[in-house]
PDB file of C-alpha atoms in Angstrom:
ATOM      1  CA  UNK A   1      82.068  80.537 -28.770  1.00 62.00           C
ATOM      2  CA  UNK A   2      82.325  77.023 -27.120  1.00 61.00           C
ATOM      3  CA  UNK A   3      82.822  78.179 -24.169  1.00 62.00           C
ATOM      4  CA  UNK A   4      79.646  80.534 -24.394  1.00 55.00           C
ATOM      5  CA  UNK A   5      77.534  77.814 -25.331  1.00 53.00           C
ATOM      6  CA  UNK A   6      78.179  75.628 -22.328  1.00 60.00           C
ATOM      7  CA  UNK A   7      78.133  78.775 -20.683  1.00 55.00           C
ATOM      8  CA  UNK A   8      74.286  79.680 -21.751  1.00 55.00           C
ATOM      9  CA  UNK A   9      73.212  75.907 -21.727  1.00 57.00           C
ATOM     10  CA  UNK A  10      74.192  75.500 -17.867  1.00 53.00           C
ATOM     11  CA  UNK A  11      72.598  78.627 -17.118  1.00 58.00           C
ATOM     12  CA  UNK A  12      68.866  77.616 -18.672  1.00 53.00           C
ATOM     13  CA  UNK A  13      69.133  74.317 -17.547  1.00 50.00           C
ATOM     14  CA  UNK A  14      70.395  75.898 -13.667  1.00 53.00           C
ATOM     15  CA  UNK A  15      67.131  78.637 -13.948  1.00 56.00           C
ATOM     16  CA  UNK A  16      64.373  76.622 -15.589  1.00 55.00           C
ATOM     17  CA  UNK A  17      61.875  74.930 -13.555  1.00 56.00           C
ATOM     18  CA  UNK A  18      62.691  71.602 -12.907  1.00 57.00           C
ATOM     19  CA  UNK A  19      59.085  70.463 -11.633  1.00 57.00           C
ATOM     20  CA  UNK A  20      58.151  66.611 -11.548  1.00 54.00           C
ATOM     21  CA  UNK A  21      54.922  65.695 -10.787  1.00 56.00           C
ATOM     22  CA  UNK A  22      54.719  61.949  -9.002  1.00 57.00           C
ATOM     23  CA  UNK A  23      51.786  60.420  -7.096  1.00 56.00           C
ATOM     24  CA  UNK A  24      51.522  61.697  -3.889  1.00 58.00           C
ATOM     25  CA  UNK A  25      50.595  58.856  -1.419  1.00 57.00           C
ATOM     26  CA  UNK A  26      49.001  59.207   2.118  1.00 65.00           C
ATOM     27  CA  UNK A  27      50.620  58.281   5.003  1.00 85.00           C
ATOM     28  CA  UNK A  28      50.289  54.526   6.096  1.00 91.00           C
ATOM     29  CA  UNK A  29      47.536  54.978   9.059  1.00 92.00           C
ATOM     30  CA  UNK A  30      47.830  51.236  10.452  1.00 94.00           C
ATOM     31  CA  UNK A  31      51.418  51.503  10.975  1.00 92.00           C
ATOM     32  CA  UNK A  32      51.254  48.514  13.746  1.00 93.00           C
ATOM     33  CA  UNK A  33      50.436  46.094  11.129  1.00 93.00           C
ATOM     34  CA  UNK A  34      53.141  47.227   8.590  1.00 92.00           C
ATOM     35  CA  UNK A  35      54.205  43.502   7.770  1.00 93.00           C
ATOM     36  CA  UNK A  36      50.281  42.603   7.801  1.00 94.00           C
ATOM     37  CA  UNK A  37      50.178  44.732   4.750  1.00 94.00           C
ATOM     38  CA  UNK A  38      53.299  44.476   2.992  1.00 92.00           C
ATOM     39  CA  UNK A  39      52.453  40.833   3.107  1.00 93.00           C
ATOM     40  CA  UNK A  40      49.254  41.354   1.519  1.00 93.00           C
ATOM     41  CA  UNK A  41      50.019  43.623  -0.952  1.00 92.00           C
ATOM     42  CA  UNK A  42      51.718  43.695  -4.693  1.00 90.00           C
ATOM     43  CA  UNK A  43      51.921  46.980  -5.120  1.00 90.00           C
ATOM     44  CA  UNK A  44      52.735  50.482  -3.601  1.00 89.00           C
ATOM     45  CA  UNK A  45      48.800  51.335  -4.918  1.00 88.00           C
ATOM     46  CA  UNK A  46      47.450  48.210  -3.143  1.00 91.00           C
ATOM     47  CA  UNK A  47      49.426  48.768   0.290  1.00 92.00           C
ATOM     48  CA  UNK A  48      47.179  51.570   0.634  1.00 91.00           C
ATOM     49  CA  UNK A  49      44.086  50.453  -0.241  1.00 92.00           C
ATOM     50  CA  UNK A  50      44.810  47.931   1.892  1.00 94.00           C
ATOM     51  CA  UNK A  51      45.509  50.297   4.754  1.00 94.00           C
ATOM     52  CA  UNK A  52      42.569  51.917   3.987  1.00 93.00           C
ATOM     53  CA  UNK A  53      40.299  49.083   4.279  1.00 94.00           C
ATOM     54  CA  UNK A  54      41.811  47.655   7.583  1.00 95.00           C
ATOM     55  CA  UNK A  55      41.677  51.987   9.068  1.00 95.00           C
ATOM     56  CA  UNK A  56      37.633  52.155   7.492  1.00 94.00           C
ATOM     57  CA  UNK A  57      36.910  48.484   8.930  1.00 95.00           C
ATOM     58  CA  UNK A  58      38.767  48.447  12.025  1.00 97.00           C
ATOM     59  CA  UNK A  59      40.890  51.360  12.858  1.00 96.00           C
ATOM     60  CA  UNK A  60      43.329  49.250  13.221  1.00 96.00           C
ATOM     61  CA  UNK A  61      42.160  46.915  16.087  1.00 97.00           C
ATOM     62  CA  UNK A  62      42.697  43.271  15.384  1.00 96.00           C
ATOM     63  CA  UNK A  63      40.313  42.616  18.449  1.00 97.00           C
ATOM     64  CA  UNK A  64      37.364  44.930  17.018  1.00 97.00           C
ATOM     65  CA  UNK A  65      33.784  43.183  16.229  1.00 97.00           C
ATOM     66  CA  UNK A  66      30.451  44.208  14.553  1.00 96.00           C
ATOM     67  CA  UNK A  67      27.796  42.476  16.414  1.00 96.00           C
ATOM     68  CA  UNK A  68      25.508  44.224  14.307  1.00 96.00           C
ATOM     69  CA  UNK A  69      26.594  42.688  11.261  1.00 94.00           C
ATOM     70  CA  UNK A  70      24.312  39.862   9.591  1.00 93.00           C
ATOM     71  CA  UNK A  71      25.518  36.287  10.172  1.00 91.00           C
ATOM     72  CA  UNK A  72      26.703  36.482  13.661  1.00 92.00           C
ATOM     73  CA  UNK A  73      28.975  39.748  12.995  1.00 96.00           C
ATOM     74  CA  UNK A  74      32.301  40.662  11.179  1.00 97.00           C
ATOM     75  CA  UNK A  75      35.858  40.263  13.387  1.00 96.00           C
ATOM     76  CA  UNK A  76      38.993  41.249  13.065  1.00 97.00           C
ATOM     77  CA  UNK A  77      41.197  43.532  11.172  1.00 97.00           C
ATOM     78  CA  UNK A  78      39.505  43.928   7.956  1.00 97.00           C
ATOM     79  CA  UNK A  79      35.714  43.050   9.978  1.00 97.00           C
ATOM     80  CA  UNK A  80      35.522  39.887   7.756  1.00 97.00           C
ATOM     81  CA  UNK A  81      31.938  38.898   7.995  1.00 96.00           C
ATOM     82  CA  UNK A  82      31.115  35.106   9.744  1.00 96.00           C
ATOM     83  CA  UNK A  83      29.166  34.132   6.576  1.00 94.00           C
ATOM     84  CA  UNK A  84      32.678  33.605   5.304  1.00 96.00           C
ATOM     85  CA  UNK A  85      33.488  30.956   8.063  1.00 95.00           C
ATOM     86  CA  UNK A  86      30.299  29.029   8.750  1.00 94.00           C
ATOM     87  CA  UNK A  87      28.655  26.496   6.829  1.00 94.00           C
ATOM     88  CA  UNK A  88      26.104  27.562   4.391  1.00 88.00           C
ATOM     89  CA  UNK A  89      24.415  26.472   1.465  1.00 91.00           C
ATOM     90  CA  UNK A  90      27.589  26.770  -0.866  1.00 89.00           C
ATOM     91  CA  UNK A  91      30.246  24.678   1.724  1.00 92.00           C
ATOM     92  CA  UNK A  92      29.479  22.189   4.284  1.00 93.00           C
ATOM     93  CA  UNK A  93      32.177  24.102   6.596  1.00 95.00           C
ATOM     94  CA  UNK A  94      32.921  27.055   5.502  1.00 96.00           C
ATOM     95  CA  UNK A  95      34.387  29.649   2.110  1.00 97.00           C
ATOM     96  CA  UNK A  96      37.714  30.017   4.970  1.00 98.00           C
ATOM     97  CA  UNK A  97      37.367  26.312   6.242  1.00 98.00           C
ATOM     98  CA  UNK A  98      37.984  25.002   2.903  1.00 97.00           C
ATOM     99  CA  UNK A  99      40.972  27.372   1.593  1.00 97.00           C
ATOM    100  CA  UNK A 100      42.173  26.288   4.428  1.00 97.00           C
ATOM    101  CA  UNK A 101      42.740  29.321   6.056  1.00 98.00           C
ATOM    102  CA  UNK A 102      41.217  28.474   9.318  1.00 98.00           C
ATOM    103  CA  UNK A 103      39.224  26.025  11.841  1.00 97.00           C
ATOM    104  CA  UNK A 104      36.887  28.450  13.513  1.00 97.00           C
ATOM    105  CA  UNK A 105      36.028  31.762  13.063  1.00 96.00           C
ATOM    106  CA  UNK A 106      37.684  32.876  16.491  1.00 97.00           C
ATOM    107  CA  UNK A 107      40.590  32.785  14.763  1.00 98.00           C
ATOM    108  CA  UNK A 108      39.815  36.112  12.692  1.00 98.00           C
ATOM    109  CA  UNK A 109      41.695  37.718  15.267  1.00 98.00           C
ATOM    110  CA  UNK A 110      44.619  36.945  14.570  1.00 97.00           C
ATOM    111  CA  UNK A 111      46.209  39.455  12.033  1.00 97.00           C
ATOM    112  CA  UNK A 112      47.736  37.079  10.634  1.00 97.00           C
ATOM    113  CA  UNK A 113      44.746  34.559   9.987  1.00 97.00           C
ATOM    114  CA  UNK A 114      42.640  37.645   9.388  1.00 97.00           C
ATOM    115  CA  UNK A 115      45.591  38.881   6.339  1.00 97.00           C
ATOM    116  CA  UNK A 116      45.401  34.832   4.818  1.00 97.00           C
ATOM    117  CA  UNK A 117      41.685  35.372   5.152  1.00 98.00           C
ATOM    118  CA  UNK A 118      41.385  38.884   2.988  1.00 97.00           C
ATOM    119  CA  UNK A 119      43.457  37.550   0.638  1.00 97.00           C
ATOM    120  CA  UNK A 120      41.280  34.598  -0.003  1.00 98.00           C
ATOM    121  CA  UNK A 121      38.366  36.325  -0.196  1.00 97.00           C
ATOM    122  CA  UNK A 122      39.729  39.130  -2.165  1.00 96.00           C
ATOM    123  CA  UNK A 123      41.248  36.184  -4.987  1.00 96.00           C
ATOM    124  CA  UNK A 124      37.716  35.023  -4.941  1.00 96.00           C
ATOM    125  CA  UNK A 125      35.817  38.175  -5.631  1.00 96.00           C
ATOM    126  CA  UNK A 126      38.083  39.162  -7.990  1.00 95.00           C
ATOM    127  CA  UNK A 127      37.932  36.170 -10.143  1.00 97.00           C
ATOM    128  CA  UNK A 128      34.267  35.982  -9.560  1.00 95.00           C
ATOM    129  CA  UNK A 129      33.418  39.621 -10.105  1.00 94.00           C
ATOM    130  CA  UNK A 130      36.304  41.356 -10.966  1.00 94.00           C
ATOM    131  CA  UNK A 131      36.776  43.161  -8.357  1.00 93.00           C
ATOM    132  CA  UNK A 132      38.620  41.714  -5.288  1.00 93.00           C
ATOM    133  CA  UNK A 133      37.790  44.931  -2.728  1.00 93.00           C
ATOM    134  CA  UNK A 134      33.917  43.720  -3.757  1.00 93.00           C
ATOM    135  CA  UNK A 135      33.275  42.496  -0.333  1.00 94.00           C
ATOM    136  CA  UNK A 136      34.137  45.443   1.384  1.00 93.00           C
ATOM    137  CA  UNK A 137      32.520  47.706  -0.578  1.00 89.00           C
ATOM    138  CA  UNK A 138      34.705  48.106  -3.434  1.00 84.00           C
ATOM    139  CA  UNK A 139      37.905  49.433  -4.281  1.00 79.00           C
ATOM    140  CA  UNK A 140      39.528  52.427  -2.206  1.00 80.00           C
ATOM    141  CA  UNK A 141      39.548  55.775  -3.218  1.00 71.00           C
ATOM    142  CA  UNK A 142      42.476  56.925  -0.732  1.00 57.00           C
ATOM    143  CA  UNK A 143      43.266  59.999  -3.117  1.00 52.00           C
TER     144      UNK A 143
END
């Protein structure tokens, strides 16, 4: 009887539909700035909204500009606006100057200085507004 029983038991657990559903996540679209992300983000879900942003913004180019953008333009990977480097009536140098993420807004791009400078304006926005992805646009929906 035993021996039936293990018999039966392997059976339905060998034929039954073993099915489980996880997250399905996209494929990472900036793939030459791997380390740019992974160094940004704290989570699977944020490396690629991150990727996102940086594909949307600048398709990946760390040399791309807006022109058409207010405030002399956006640069860089994630097309970070010049308001955010330039002095205005809330800093006498600049939001980036004074995190001390960079000197001049040049610098934007540099993936590196452009990841330092996402970061620091995402921390702000998100402690100001409660969303960090404010700036550009709000959060990602990749899915």
């Amino acid at each position: 009887m035993r021996k039936v029983l293990i018999l039966a038991t392997a059976i339905c657990l060998w034929a039954s539909p073993s099915v489980v559903h996880a997250k399905k996540y996209p494929t990472i679209r900036c793939r030459n700035h791997y380390d740019i992300i992974t160094m940004i983000a704290d989570s699977k879900d944020m490396m690629y909204q991150v990727d996102y942003i940086m594909w949307r913004e600048s398709r990946c180019n760390e040399l791309t500009i807006n022109r058409d953008d207010p405030n002399g333009g956006s640069l860089g990977l994630f097309l970070i606006n010049k308001f955010w480097c330039k002095p205005n009536q809330y800093t006498k140098q600049g939001f980036l100057q004074d995190a001390g993420v960079l000197t001049k807004c040049k610098e934007l791009y540099n993936p590196v200085v452009a990841a330092k400078a996402f970061m620091a304006i995402y921390d702000y926005a998100d402690n100001r507004y409660g969303d960090g992805f404010g700036p550009w646009g709000g959060e990602p929906k990749w899915t």
